[in-house]
Coordinates of C-alpha atoms and ligand atoms in Angstrom, one line a residue:
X1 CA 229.6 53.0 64.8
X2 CA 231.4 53.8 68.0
X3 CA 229.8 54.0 71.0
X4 CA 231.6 56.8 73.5
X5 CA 232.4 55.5 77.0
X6 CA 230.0 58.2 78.2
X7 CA 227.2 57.6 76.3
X8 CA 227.5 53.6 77.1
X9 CA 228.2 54.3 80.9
X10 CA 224.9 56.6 80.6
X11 CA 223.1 53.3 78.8
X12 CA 224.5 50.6 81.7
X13 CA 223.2 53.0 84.2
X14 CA 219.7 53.7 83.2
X15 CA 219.2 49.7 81.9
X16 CA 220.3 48.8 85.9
X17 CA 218.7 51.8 87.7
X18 CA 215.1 51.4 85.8
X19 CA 214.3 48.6 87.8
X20 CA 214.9 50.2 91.4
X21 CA 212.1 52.3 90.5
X22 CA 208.8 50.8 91.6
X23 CA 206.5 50.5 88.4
X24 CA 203.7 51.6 90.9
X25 CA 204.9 54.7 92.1
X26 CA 204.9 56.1 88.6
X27 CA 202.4 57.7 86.4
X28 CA 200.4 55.5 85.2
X29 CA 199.5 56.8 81.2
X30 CA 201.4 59.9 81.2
X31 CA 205.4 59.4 80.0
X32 CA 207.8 59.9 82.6
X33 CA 211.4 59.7 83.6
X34 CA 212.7 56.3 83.4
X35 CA 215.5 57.1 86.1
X36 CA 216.3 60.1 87.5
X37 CA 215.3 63.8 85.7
X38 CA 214.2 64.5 82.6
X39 CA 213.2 68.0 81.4
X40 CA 211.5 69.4 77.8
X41 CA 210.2 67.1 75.2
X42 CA 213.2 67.1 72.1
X43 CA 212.9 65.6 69.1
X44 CA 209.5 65.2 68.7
X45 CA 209.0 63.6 65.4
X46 CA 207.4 61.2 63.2
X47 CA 209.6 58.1 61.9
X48 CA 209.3 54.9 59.9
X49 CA 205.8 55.3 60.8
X50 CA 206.2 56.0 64.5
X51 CA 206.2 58.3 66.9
X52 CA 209.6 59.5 68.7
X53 CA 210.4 61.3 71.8
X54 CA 213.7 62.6 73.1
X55 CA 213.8 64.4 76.2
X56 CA 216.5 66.8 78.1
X57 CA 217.8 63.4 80.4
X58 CA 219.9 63.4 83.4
X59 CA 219.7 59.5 84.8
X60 CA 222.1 59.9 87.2
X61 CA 220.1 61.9 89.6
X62 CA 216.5 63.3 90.3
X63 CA 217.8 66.7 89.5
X64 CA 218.5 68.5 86.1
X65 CA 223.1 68.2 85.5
X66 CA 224.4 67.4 82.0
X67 CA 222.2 66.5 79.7
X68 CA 221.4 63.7 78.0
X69 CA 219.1 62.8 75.2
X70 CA 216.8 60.2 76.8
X71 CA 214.2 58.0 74.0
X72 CA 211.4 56.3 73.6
X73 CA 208.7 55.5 70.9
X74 CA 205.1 55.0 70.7
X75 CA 202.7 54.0 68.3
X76 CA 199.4 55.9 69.8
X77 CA 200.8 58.0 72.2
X78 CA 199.5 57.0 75.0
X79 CA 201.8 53.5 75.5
X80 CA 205.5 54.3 75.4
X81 CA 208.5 51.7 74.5
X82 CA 211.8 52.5 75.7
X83 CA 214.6 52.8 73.4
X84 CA 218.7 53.5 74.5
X85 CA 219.8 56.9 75.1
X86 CA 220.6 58.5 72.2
X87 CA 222.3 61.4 72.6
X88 CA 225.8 61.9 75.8
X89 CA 227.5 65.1 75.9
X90 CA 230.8 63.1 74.6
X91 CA 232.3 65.4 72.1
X92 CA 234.4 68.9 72.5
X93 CA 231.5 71.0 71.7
X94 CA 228.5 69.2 73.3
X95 CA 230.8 68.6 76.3
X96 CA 228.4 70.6 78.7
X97 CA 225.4 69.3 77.4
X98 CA 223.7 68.5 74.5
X99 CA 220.6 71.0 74.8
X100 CA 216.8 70.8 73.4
X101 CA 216.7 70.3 69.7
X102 CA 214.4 68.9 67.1
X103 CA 214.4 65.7 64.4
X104 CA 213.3 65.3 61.2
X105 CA 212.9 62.1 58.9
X106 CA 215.0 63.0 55.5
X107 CA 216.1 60.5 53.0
X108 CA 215.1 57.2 55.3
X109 CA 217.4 58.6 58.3
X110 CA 216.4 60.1 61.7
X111 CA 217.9 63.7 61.9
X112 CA 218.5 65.0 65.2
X113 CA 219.4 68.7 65.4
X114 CA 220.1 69.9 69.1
X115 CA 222.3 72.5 70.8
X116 CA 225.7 71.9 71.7
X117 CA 227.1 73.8 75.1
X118 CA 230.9 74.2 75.3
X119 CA 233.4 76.2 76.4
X120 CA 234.8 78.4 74.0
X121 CA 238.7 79.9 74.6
X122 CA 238.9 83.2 73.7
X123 CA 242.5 84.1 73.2
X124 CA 243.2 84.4 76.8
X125 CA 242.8 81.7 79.7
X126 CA 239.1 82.8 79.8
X127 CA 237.0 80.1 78.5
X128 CA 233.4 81.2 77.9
X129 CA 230.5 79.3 77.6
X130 CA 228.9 79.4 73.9
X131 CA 225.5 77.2 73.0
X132 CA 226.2 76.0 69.0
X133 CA 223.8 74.1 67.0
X134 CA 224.7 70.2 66.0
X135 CA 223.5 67.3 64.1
X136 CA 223.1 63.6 64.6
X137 CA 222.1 60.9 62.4
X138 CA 220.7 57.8 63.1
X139 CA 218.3 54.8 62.0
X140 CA 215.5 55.5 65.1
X141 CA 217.5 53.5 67.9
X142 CA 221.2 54.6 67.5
X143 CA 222.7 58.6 66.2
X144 CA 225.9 59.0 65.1
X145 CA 226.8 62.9 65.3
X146 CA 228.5 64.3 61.9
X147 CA 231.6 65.0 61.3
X148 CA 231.3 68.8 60.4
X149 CA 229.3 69.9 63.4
X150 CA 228.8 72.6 64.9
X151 CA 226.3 73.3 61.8
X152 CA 225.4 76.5 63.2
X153 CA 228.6 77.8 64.8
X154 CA 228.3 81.4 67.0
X155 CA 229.9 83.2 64.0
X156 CA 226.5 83.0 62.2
X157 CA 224.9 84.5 65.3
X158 CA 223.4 88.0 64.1
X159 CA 225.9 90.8 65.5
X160 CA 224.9 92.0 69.5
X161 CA 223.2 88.7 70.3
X162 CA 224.3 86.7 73.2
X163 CA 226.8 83.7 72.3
X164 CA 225.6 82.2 75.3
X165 CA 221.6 82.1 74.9
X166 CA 221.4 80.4 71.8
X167 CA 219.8 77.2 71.6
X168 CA 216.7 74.6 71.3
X169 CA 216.7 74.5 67.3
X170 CA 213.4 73.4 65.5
X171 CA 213.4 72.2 62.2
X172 CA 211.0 71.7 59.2
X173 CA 211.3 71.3 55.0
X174 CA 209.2 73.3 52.7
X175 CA 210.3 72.1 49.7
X176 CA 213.5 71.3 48.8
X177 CA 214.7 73.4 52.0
X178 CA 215.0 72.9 55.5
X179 CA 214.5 75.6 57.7
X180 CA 215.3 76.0 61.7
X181 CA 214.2 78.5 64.3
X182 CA 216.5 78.9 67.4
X183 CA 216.1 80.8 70.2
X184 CA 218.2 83.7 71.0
X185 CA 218.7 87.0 73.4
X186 CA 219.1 90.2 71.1
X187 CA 221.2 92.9 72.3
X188 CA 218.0 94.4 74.6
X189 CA 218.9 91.4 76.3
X190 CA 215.4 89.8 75.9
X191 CA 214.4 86.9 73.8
X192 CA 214.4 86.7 69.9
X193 CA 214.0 84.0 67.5
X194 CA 216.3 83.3 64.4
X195 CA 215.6 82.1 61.3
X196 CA 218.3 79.7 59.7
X197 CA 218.3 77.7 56.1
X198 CA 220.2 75.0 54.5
X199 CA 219.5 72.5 51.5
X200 CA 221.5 69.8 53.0
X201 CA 221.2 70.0 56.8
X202 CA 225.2 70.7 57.3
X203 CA 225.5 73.7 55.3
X204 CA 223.4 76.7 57.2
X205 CA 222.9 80.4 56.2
X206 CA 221.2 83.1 58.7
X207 CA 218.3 84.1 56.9
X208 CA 215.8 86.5 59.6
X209 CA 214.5 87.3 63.1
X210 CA 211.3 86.2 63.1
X211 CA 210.3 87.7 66.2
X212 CA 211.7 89.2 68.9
X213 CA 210.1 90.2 72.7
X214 CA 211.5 94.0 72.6
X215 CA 211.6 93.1 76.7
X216 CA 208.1 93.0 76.4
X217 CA 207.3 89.4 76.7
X218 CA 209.8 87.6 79.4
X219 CA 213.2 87.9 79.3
X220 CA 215.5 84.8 77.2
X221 CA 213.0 83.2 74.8
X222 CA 213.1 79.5 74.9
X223 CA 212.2 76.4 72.7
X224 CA 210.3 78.0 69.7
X225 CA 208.3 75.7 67.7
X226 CA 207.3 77.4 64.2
X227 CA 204.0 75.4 62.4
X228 CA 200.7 76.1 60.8
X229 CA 197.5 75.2 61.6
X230 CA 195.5 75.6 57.9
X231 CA 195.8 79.2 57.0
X232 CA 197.1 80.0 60.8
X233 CA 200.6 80.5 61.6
X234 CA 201.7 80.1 65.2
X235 CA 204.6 80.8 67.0
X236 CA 205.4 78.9 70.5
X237 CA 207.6 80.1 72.8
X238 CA 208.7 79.5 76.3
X239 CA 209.9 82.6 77.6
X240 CA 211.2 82.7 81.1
X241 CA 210.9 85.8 83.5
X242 CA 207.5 86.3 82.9
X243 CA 205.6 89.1 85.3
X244 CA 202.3 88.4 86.3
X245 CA 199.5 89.6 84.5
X246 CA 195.8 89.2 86.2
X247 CA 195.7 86.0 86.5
X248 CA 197.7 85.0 83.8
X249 CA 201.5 84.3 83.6
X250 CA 202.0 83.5 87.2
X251 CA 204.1 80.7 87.5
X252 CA 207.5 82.7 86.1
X253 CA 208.4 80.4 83.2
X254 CA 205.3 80.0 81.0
X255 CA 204.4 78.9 77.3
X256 CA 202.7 81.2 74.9
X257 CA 201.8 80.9 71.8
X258 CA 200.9 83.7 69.2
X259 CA 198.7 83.0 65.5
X260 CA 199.3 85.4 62.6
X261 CA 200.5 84.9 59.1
X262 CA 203.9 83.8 57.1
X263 CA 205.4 84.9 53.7
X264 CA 207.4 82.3 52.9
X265 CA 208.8 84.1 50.1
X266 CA 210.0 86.9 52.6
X267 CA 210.1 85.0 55.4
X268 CA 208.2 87.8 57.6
X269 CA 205.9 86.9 60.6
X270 CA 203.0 89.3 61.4
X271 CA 201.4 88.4 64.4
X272 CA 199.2 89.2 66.8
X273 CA 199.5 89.2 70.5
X274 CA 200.9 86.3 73.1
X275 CA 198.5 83.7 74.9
X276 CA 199.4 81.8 77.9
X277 CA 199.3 78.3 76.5
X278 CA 198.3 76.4 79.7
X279 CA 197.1 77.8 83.2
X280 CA 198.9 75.2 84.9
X281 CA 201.5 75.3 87.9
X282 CA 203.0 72.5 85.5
X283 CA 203.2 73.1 82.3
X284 CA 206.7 74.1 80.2
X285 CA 208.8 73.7 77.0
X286 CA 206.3 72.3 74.6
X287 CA 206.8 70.7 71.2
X288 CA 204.6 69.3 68.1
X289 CA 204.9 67.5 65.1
X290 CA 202.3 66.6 62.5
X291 CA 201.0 63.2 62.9
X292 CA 200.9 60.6 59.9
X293 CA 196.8 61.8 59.7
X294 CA 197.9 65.5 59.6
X295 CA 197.0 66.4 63.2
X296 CA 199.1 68.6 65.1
X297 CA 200.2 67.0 68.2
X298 CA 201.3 69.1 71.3
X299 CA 203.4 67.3 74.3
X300 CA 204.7 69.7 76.9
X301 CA 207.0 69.1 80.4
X302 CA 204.9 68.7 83.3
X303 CA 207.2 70.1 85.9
X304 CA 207.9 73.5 86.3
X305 CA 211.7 75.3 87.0
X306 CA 210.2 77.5 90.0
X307 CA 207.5 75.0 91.7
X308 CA 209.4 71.8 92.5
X309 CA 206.8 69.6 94.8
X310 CA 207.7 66.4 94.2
X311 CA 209.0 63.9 97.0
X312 CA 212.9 63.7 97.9
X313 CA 211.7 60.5 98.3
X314 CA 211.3 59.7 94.3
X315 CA 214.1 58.3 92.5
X316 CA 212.8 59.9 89.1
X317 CA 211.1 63.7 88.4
X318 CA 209.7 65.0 85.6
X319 CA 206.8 63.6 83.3
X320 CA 205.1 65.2 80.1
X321 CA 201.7 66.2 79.5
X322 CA 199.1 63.9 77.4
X323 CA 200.1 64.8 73.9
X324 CA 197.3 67.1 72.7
X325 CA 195.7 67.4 69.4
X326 CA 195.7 71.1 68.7
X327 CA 193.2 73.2 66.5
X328 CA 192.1 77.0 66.0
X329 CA 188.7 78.1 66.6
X330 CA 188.0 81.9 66.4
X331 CA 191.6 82.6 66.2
X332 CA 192.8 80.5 69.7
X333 CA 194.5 77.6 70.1
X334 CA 192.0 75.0 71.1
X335 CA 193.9 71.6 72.4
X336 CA 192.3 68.5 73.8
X337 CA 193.7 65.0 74.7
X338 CA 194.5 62.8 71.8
X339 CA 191.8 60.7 70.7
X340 CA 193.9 57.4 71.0
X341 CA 193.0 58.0 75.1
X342 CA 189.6 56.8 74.7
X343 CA 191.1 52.9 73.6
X344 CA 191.8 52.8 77.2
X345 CA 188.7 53.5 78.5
X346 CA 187.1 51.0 81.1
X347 CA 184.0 51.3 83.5
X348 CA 182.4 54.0 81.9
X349 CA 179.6 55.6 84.4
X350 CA 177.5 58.5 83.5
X351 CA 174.7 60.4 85.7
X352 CA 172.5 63.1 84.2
X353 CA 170.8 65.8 86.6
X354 CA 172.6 65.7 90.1
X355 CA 171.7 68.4 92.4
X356 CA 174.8 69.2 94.1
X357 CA 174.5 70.8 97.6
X358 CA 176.6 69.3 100.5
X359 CA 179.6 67.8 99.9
X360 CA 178.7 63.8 98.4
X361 CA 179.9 61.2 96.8
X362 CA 178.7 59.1 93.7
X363 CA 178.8 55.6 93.4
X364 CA 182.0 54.1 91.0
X365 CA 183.2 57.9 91.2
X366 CA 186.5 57.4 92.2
X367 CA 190.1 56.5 91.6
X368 CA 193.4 58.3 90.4
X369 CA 193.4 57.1 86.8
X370 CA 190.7 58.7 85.2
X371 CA 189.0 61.0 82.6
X372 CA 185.8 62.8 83.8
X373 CA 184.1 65.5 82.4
X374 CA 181.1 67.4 84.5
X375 CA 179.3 69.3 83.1
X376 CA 177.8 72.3 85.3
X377 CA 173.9 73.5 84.0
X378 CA 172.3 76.0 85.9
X379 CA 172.1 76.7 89.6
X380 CA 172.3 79.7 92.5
X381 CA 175.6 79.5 94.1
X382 CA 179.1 81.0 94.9
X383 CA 181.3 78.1 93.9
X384 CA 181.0 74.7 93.1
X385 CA 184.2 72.3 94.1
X386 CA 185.1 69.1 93.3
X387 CA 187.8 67.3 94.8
X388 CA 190.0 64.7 93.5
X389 CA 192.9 62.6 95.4
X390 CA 191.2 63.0 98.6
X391 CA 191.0 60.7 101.8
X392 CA 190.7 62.0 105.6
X393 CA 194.0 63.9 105.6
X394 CA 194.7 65.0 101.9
X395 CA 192.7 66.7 98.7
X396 CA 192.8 68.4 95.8
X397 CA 190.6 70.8 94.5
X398 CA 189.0 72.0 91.0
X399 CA 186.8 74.6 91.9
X400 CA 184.2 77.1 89.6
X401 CA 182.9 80.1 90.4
X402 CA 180.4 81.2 87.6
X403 CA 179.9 84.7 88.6
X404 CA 183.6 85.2 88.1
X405 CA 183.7 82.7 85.0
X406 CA 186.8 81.3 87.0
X407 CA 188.0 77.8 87.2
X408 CA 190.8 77.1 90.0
X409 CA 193.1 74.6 90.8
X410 CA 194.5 73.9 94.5
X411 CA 196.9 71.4 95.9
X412 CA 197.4 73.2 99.0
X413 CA 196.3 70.1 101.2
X414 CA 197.4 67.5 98.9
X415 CA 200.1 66.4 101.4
X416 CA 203.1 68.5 99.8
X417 CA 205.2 70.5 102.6
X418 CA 206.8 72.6 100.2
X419 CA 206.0 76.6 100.0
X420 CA 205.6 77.2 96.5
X421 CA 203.1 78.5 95.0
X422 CA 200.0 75.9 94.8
X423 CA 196.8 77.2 93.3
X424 CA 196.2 78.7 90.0
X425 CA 193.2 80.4 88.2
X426 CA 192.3 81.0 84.9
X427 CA 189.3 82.8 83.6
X428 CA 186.9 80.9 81.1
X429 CA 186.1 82.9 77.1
X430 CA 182.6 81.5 77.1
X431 CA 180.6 83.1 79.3
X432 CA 176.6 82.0 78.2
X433 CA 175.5 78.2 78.7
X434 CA 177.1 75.1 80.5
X435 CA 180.6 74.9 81.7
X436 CA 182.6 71.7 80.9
X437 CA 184.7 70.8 82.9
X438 CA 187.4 67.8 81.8
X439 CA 189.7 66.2 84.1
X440 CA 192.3 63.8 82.8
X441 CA 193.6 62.9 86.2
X442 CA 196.6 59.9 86.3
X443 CA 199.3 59.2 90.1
X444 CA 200.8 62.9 90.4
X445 CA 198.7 64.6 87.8
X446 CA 195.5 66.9 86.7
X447 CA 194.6 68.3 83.4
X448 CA 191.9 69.8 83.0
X449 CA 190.5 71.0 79.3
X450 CA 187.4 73.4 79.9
X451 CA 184.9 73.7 77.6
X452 CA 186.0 71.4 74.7
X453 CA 189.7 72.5 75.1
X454 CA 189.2 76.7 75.3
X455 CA 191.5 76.7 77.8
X456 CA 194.0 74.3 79.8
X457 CA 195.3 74.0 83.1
X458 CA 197.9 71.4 83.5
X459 CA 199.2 70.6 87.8
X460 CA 201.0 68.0 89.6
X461 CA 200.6 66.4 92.9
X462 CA 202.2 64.1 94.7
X463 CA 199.7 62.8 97.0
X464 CA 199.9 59.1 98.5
X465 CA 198.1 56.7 96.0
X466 CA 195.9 55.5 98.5
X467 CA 193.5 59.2 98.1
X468 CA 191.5 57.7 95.9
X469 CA 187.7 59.6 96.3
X470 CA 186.4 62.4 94.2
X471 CA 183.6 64.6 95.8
X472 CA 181.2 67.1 94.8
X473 CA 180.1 69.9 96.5
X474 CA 178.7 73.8 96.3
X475 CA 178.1 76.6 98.8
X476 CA 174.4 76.7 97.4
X477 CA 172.7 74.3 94.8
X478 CA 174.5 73.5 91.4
X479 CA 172.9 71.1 89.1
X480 CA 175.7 69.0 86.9
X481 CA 176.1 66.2 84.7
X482 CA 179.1 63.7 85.2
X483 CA 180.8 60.7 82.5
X484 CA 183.7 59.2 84.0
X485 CA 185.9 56.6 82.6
X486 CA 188.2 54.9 84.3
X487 CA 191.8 54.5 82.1
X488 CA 193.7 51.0 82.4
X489 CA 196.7 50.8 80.1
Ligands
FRU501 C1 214.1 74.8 78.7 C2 215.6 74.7 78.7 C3 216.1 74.8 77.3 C4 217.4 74.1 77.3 C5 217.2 73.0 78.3 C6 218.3 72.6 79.1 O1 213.5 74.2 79.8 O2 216.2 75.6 79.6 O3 216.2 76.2 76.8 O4 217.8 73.7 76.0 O5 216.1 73.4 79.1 O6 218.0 71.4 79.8

């Protein structure tokens, strides 16, 4: 195989830069950039009986330029083994970037499917920019890219779609077929997703719009991910442009997700309506696969494109979420963190019954890598706060206020000095009985999972390690129960 000059210059680079980068000052069991940026989760696949991920890569800087596929593996999905980067934008048609894409085990081999960006000449000396869809092949450490790509060249675009918003393929086989959605901007000029087919992987028909946002949710649709969930059907979607909507869809870029049902015969999608996916400041772009025990695993970008916080300082931005086993209860998505997160699990404390008034502290209560749950019983008060990544000039705070059923998230005096936007709410479904709480909290990040996953809210921070406390406190008298465990990886 021959290695292109740009993809082995991209390889030198990130093997020298990685170890400029303090081990320290990264997350400590959340994935994140080796060097430089990295953007959404690609690839995301099962292989040779481990678990790959690609991400959008650009190690030559902490911001996003031409991308790259960065890679790494894991067996459990919480430790991560760094592999070479797979994917440079070395070719004519991939020369701007090789996009968000997919991969698939077929036959033994690693297929990578991912989104070519080139300039097209159109006759004239105007040279346009077209996203086209591409394969690679490879053996889970090097990809070759095939001969006959583009597989999905913009002449199999449906008429009146945009030649330019076409990208971040996601692929799956029922049966002898392989199928991809892509996302794409119908001629309304808001998002859509396309249906492709082939029985071979290099030979693609158009088959159907699945969906399409009738400018009603977000404008370009991004990375669709196309599953089901037993007899549930769900579309995800990343649609940018969002408007705010109470309290949801604030953050401009969000995820949603949709559940309905799939005639596979027909290949028609009836579903019902869009759900924010995560309430987060930080939460983008996610992708699953089904795991070798037939879970559903979820890993998102933790980063957002509008709320950039994170230190000049830092020689690396981006990290993903905890991957998260996804479920449906009552027709919603229900996700918690994946199980394999409780092998890491060290100095387990628990207290039962704490009457929360002032602001306090509890003993072995502390620390930046942790998972805690509290769980809040009954009491006669406005709003009950607990603060994370604190010391005498910096916190964080999760706050609830059960009259409103709302949970909150602020990092307005977690040391940033950037004006974005820095708290976020979301309202809680259940509304009788205890709240719980769940904080997975690692360096830079909170996610927190409220009552056994009904809703997430996924945030980063960049707070000096040295905040370490967590306190409790309430404008009135809460009473709560707290299990904390600290993680060490
Ligand atoms: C989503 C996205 C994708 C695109 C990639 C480029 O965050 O905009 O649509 O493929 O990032 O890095």
């Amino acid at each position: 195989m021959n290695k292109s000059s740009i993809l082995s210059k991209a390889q030198n680079y990130e093997n020298e830069f990685i170890n400029n980068i303090d081990i320290q000052e990264k997350p400590l069991f959340h994935f994140s950039a080796p060097v430089g940026w990295i953007n959404d989760p690609n690839g995301f696949s099962s292989f040779n009986k481990e678990y790959h991920l690609f991400y959008q890569y650009h190690p030559y800087s902490a911001n996003w330029g031409p991308m790259h596929w960065g890679h790494s593996k894991t067996k459990d999905f919480i430790k991560w083994e760094k592999l070479p980067i797979a994917l440079a934008p070395d070719e004519e048609y991939d020369k701007k970037g090789c996009f968000s894409g997919t991969a698939i085990e077929a036959d033994g081999k690693h297929i990578l499917m991912y989104t070519g960006v080139c300039e097209e000449s159109n006759g004239s000396e105007l040279h346009a920019e077209r996203q086209i869809q591409c394969i690679a092949i490879g053996d889970g450490i090097n990809y070759e890219k095939i001969e006959c790509n583009p597989v999905i060249p913009t002449s199999m675009i449906p008429e009146g779609s945009s030649l330019i918003d076409f990208r971040d393929p996601k692929i799956w086989r029922s049966g002898d077929k392989f199928y991809s959605v892509v996302a794409s901007r119908s001629e309304d000029g808001s998002g859509q997703i396309l249906l492709y087919s082939s029985n071979n992987l290099k030979d693609w028909e158009f088959v159907t719009v699945i969906d399409k946002s009738n400018n009603e949710i977000g404008r370009m649709w991004e990375c669709p991910d196309f599953f089901n969930i037993d007899e549930n059907q769900i579309l995800i979607i990343s649609p940018q442009e969002m408007k705010a909507e109470g309290l949801r869809f604030q953050n401009g870029s969000n995820a949603v997700y949709t559940i309905g049902t799939y005639d596979e015969e027909k290949h028609s999608f009836t579903r019902k309506d869009y759900n924010q996916i995560d309430y987060g400041l930080d939460f983008y772009a996610p992708q699953t696969l089904k795991a070798e025990d037939g879970r559903r695993i979820m890993i998102g970008w933790m980063h957002s494109w509008e709320n950039r916080i994170i230190p000049d300082s830092f020689k690396w931005c981006g990290m993903m979420t905890i991957p998260r086993e996804l479920t449906v209860r009552d027709g919603l998505l229900i996700q918690n963190p994946v199980r394999e997160i409780e092998n890491y699990y060290k100095n387990s404390v628990e207290y039962t019954d704490i009457l929360v008034k002032d602001e306090i502290r509890l003993d072995k209560i502390s620390g930046r890598n942790i998972d805690m749950t509290v769980e809040i019983m009954d009491g006669d008060y406005n709003e009950l706060q607990i603060k994370v990544a604190k010391n005498s000039e910096c916190e964080t705070t999760i706050s609830y206020e059960p009259s409103k059923n709302i949970v909150t998230f602020d990092r307005t005096y977690s040391g940033t000095n950037r004006g974005v936007l820095h708290r976020s709410s979301m309202k809680l479904k259940k509304n009788d009985g205890n709240t719980k709480i769940r904080i997975l909290l690692d360096n830079y990040s909170a996610e927190i999972f409220t009552n056994d996953g009904e809703e997430a809210m996924t945030c980063t921070f960049y707070t000096p390690l040295d905040a370490q406390d967590i306190s409790f406190s309430c404008d009135g008298t809460a009473k709560i129960n707290v299990i904390k465990h600290d993680i060490v990886v």
